[in-house]
C-alpha atoms as an extended CHARMM CRD file, in Angstrom:
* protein
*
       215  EXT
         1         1  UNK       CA             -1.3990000000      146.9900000000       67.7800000000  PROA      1               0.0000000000
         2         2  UNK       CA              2.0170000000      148.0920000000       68.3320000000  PROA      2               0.0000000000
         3         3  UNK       CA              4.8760000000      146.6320000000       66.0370000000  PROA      3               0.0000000000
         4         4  UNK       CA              6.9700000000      144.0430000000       67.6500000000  PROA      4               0.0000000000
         5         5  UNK       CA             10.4950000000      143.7520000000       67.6020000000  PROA      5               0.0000000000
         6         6  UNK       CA             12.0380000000      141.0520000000       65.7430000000  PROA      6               0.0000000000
         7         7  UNK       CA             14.9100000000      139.4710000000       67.0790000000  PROA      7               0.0000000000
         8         8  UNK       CA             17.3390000000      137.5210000000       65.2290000000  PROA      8               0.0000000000
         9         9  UNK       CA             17.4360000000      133.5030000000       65.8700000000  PROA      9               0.0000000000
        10        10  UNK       CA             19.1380000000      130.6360000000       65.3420000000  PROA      10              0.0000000000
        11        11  UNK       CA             17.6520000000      126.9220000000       64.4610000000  PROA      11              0.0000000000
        12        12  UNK       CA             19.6590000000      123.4150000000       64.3050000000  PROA      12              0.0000000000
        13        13  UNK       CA             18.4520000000      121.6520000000       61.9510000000  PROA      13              0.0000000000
        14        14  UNK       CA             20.5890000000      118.1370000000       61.1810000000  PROA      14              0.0000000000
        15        15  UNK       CA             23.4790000000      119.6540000000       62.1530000000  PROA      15              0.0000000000
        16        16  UNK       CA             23.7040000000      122.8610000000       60.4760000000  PROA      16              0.0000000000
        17        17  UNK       CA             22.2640000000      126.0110000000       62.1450000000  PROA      17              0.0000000000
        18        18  UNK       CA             20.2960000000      128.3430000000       59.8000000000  PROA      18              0.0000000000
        19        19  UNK       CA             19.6690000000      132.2290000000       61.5380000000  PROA      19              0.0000000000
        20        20  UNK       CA             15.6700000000      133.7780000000       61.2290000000  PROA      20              0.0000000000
        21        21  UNK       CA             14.2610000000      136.8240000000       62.3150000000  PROA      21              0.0000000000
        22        22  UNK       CA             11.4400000000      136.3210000000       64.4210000000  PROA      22              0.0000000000
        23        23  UNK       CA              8.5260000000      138.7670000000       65.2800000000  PROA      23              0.0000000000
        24        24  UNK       CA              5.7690000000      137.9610000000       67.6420000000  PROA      24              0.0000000000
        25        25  UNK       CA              3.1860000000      140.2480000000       68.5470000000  PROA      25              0.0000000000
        26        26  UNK       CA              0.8290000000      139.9520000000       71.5970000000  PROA      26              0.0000000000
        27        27  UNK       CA             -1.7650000000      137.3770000000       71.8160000000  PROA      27              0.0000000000
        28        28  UNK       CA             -0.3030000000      136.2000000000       68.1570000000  PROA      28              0.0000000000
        29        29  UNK       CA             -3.5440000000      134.2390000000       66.7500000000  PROA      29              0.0000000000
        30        30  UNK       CA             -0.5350000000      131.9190000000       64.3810000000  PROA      30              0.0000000000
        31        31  UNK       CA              2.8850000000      132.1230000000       62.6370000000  PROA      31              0.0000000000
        32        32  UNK       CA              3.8140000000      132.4760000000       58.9250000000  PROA      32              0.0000000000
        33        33  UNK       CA              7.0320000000      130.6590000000       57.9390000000  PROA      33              0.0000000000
        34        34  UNK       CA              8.5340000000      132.3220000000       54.7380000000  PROA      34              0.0000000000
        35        35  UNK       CA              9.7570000000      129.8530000000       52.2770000000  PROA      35              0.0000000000
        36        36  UNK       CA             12.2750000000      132.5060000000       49.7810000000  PROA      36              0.0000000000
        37        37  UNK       CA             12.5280000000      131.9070000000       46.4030000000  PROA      37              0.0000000000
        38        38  UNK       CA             15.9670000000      131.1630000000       44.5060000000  PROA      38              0.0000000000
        39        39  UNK       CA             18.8420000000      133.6880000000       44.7040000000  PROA      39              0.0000000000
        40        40  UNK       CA             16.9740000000      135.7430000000       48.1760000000  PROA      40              0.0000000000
        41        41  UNK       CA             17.1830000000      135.6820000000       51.4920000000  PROA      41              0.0000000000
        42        42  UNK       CA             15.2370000000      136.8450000000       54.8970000000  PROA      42              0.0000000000
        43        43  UNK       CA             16.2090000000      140.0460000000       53.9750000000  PROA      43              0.0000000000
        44        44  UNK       CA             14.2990000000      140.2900000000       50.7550000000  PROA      44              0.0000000000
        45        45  UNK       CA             12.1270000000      143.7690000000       51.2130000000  PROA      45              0.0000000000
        46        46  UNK       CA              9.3240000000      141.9100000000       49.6740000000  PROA      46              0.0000000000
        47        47  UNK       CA              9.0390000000      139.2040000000       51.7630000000  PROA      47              0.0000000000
        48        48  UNK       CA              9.8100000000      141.8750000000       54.3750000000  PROA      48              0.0000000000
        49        49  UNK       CA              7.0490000000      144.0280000000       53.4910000000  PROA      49              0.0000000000
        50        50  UNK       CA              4.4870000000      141.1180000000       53.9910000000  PROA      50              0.0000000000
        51        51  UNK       CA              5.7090000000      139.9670000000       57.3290000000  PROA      51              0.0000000000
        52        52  UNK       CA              5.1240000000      143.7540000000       58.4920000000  PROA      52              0.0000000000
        53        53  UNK       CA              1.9400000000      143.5540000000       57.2660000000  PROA      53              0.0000000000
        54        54  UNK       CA              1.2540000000      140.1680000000       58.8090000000  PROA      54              0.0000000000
        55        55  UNK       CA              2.5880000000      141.5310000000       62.1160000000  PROA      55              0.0000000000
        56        56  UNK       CA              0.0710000000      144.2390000000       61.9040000000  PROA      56              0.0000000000
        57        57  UNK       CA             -2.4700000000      141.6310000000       61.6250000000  PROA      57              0.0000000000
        58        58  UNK       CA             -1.6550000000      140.1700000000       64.7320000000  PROA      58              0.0000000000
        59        59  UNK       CA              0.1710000000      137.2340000000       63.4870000000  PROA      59              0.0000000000
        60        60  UNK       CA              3.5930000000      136.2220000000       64.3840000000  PROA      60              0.0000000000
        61        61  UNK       CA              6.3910000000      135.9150000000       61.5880000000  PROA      61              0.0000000000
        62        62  UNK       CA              9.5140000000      133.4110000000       60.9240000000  PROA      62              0.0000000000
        63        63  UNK       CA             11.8710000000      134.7280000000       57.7270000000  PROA      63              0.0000000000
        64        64  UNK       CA             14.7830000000      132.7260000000       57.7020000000  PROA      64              0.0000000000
        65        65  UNK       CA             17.0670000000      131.7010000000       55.2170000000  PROA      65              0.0000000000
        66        66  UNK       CA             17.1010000000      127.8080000000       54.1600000000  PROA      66              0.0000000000
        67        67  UNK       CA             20.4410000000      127.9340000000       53.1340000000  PROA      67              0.0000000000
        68        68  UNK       CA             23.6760000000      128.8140000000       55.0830000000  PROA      68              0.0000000000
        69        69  UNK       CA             26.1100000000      131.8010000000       53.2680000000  PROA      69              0.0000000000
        70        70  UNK       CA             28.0000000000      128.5450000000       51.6800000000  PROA      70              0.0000000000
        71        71  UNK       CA             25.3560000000      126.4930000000       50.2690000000  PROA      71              0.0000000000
        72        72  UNK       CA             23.7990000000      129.7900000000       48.7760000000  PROA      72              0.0000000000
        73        73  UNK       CA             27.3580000000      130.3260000000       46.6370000000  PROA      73              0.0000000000
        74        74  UNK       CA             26.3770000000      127.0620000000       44.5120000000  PROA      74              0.0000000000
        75        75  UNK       CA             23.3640000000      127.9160000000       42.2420000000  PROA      75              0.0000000000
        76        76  UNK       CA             22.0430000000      124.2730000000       41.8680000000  PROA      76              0.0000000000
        77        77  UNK       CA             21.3220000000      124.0220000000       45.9460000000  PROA      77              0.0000000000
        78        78  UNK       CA             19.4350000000      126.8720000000       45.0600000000  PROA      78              0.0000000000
        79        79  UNK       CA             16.5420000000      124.2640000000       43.6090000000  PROA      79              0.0000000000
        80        80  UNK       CA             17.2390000000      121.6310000000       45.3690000000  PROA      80              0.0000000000
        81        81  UNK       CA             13.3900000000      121.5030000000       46.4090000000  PROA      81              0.0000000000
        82        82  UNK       CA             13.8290000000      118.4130000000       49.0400000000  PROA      82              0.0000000000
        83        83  UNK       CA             16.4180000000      120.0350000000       50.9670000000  PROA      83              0.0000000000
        84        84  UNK       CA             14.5210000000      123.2880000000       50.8060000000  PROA      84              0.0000000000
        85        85  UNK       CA             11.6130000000      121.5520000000       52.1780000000  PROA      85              0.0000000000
        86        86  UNK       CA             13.2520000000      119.7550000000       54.6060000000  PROA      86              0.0000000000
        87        87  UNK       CA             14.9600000000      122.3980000000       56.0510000000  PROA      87              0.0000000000
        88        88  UNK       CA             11.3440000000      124.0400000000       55.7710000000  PROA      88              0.0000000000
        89        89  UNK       CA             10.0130000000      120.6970000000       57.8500000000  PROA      89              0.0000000000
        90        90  UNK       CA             12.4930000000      121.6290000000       60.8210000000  PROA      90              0.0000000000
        91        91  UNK       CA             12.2300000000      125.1400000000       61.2860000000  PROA      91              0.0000000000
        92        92  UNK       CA              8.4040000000      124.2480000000       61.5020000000  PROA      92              0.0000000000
        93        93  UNK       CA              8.6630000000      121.9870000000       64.7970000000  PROA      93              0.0000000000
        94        94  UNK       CA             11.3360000000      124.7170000000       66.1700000000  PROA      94              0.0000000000
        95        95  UNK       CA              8.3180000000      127.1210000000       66.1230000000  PROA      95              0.0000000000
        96        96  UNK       CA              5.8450000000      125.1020000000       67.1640000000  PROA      96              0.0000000000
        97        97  UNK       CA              7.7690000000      123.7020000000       70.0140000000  PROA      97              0.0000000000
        98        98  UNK       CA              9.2740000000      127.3470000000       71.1440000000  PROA      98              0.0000000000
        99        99  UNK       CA              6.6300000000      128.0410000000       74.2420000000  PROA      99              0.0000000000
       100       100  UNK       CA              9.6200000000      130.5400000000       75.6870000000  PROA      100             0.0000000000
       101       101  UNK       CA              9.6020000000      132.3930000000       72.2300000000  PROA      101             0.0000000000
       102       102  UNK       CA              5.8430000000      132.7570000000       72.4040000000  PROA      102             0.0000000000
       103       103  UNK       CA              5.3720000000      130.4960000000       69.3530000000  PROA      103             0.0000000000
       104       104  UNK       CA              4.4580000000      127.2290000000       70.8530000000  PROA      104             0.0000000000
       105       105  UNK       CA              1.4900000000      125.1910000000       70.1160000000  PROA      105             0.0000000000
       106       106  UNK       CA              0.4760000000      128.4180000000       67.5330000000  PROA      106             0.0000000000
       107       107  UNK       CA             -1.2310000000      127.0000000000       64.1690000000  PROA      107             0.0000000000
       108       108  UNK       CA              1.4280000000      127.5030000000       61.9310000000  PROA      108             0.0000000000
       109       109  UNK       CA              1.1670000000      128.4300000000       57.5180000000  PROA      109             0.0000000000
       110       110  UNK       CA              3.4850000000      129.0050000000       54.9810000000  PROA      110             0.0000000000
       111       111  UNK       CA              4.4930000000      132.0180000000       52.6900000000  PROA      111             0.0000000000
       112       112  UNK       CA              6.1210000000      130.9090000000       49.5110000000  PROA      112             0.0000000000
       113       113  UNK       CA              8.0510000000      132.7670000000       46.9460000000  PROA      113             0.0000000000
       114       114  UNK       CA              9.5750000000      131.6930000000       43.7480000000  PROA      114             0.0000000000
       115       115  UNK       CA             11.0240000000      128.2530000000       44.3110000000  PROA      115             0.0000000000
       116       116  UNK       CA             10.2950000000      128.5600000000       47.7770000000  PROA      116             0.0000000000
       117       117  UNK       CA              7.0110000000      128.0480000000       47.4470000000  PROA      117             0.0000000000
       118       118  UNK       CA              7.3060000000      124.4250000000       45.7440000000  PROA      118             0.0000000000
       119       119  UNK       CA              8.7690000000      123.6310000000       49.5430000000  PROA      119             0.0000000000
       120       120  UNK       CA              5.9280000000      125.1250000000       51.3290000000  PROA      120             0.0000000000
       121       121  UNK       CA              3.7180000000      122.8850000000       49.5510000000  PROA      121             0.0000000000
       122       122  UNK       CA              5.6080000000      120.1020000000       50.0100000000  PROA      122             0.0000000000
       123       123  UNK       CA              5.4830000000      120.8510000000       53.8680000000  PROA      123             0.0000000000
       124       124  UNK       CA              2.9420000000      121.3670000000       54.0540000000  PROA      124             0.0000000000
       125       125  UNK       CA              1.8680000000      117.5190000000       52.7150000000  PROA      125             0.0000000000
       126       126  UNK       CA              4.6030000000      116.2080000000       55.6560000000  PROA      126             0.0000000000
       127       127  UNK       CA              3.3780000000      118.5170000000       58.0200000000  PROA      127             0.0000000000
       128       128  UNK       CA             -0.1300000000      118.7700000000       57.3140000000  PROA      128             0.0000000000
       129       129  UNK       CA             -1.5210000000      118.3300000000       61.4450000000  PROA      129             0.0000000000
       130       130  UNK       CA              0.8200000000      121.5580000000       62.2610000000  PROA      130             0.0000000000
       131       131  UNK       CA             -0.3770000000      123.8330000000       58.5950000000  PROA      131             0.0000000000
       132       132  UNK       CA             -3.3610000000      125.9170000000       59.0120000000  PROA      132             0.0000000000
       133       133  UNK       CA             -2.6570000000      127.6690000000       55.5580000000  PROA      133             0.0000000000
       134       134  UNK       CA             -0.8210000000      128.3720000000       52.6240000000  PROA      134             0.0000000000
       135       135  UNK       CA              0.6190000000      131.1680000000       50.4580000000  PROA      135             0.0000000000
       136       136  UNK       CA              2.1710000000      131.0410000000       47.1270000000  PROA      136             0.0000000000
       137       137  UNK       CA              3.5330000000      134.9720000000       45.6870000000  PROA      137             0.0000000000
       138       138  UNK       CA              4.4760000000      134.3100000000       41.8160000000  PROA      138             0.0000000000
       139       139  UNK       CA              5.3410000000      130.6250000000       43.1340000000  PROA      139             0.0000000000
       140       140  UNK       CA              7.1710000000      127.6470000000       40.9150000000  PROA      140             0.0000000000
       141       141  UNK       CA              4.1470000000      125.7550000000       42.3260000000  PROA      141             0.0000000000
       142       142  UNK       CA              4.7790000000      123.3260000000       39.0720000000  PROA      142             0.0000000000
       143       143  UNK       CA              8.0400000000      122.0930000000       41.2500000000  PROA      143             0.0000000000
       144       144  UNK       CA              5.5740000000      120.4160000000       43.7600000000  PROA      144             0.0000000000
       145       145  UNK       CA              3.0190000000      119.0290000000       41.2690000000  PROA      145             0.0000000000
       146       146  UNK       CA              3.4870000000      115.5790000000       42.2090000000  PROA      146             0.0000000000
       147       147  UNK       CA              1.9750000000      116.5300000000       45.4080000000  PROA      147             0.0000000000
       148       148  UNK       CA             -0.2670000000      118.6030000000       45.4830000000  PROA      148             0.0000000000
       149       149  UNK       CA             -3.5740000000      116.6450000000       45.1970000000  PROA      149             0.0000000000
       150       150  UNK       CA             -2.1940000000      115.5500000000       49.1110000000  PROA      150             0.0000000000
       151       151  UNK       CA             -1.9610000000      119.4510000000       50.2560000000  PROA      151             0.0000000000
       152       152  UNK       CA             -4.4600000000      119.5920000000       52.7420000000  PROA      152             0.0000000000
       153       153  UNK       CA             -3.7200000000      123.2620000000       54.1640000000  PROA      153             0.0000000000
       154       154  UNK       CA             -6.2940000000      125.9290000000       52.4440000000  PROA      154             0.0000000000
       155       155  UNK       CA             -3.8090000000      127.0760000000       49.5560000000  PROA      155             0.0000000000
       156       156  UNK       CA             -3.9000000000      130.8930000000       47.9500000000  PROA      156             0.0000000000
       157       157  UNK       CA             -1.6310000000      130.7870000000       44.6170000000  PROA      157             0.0000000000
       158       158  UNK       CA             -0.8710000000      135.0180000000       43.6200000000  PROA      158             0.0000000000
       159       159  UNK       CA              0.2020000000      135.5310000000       40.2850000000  PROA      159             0.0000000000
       160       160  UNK       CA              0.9530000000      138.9860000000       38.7340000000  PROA      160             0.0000000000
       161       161  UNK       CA             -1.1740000000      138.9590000000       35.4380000000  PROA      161             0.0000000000
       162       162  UNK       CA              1.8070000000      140.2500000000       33.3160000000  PROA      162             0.0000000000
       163       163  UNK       CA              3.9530000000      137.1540000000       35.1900000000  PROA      163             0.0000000000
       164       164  UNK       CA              2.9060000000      134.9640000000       31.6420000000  PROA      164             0.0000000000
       165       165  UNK       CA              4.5340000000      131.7750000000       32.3560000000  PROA      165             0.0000000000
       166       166  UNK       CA              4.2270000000      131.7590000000       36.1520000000  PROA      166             0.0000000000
       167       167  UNK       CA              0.3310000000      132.4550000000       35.3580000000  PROA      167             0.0000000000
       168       168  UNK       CA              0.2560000000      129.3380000000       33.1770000000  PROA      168             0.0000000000
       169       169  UNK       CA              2.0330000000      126.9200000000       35.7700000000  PROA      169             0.0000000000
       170       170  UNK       CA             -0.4860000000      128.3760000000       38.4770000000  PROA      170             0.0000000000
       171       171  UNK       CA             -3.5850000000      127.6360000000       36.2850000000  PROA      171             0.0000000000
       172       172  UNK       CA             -2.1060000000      123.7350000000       35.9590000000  PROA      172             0.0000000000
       173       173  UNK       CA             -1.3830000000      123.4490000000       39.7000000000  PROA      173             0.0000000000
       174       174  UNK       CA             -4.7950000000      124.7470000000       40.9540000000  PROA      174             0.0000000000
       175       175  UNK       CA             -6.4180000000      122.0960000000       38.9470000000  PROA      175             0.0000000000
       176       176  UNK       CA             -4.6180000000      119.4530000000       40.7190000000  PROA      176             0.0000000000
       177       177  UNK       CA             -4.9930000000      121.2520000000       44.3960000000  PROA      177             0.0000000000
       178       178  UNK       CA             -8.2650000000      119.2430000000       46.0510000000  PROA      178             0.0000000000
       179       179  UNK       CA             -8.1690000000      121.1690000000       48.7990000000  PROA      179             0.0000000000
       180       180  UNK       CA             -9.8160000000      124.6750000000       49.4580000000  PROA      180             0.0000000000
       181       181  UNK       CA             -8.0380000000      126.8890000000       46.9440000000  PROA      181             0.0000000000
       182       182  UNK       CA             -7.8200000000      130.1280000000       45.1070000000  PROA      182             0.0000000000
       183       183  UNK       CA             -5.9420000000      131.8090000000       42.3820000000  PROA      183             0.0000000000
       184       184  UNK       CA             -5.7750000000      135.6570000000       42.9010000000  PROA      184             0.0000000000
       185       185  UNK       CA             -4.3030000000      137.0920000000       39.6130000000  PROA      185             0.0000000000
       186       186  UNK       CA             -2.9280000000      141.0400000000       40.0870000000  PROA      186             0.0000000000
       187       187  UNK       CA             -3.8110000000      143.0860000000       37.5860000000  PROA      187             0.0000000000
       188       188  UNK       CA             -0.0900000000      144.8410000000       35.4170000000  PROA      188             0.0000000000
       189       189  UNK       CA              1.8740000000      143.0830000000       37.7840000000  PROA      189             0.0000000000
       190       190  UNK       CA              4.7150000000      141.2500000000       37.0110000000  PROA      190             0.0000000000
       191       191  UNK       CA              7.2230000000      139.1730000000       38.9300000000  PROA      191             0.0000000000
       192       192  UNK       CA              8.1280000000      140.8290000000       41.2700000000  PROA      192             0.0000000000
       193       193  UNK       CA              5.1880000000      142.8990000000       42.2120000000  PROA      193             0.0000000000
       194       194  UNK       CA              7.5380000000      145.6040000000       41.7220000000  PROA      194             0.0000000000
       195       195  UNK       CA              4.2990000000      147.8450000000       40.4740000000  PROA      195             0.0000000000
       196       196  UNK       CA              2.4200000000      150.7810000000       42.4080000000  PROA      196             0.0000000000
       197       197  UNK       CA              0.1450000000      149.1580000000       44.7920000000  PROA      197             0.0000000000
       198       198  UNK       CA              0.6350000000      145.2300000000       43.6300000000  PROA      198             0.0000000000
       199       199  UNK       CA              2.6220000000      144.3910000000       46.9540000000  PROA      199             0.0000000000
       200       200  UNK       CA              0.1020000000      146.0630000000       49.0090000000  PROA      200             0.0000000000
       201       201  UNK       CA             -2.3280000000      144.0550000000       47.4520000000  PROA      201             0.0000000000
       202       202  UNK       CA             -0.4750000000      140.5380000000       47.7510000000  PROA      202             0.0000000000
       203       203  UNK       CA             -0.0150000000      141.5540000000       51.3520000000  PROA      203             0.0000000000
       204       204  UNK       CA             -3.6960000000      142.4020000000       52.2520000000  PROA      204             0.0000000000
       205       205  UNK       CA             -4.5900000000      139.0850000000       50.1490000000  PROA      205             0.0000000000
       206       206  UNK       CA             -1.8540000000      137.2070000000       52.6700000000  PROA      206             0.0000000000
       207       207  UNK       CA             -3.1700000000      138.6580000000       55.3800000000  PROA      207             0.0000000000
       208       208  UNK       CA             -6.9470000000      137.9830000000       55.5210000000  PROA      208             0.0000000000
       209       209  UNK       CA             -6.4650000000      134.2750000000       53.9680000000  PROA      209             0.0000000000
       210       210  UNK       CA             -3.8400000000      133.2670000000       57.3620000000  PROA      210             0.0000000000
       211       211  UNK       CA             -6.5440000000      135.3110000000       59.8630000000  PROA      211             0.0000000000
       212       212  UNK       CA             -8.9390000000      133.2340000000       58.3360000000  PROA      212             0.0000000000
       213       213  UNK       CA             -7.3600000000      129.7320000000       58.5660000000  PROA      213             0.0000000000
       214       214  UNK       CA             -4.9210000000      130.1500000000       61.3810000000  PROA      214             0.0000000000
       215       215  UNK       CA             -7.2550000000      131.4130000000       63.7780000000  PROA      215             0.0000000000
């Protein structure tokens, strides 16, 4: 499958427009919002990495940043989970009601990193009919305890093994997910997957758990 080109785009949400860069290959079988964690942005070559892989997969890709330039300059907006998530909740019905950007009526999942993924799983509560899916890489899922035991969306928590207190707050969030769940734990990683071969591996993990759901 060739590589699609991702153009950059621009969503209102409440009044303040947020840019994304959205790729959509052929025949797309679902898109994958990316939630970043605190202190990143679409451009993070992690969460970059992923999407490419994704893309490969034949699944369609939304990185955007959930805060404008301004809001990102004060740290504490940074974790403000419910305007995270609703910022999350809006870009969500731009893609699913985009027909002329090829994303309409697609099943859509989330990607979570860091504190970003405490707002994909608190999406993914509000917008359960729309959320085939979700992904959590070294996620603060502890941020979204309180609901969690509502997530319907298959849920796939990645930890790095060496990530010690991230691994811990995983553990104690899988026990309150209900729905169908799984904790993959990469062996040496740490945080940031920075290690040979442990973002390959959190991308292949990505990859076949959204074919599987959002197909």
């Amino acid at each position: 499958m060739t590589e699609p080109s991702e153009k950059l785009v621009h969503i209102d949400i409440n009044g303040v427009t947020l840019e994304g860069s959205l790729g959509v290959p052929d025949g797309a079988s679902g898109i994958v919002l990316f939630a970043h964690g605190s202190g990143s942005s679409r451009m993070s070559p992690r969460n970059n990495f992923v999407a490419g892989v994704l893309r490969e997969n034949g699944l369609a890709t939304l990185l955007m940043d959930l805060l404008t330039a301004e809001e990102d300059e004060d740290y504490s907006m940074r974790f403000d989970i419910d305007l995270l998530t609703t910022r999350l909740e809006g870009a969500t019905r731009w893609v699913v009601e985009k027909a002329n950007e090829g994303t309409g009526g697609l099943k859509a999942g989330y990607f979570g990193s860091s504190t970003g993924a405490a707002a994909a799983l608190r999406a993914a509560v509000s917008m359960a009919p729309i959320i085939g899916a979700v992904v959590s890489r070294g996620g603060r899922t502890d941020m979204a305890d309180e609901f969690l035991p509502r997530v319907e969306a298959p849920t796939l928590l990645i930890v790095g093994e060496s990530d010690d207190v991230v691994l811990e707050l995983n553990k104690k969030s899988l026990e309150l997910l209900t729905c169908k769940k799984e904790l993959k734990i990469i062996p040496g990683a740490t945080h940031l997957f920075e290690e040979p071969g442990a973002l390959e591996e959190v991308a292949v993990l990505a990859a076949d758990w959204f074919k599987e759901y959002l197909s």
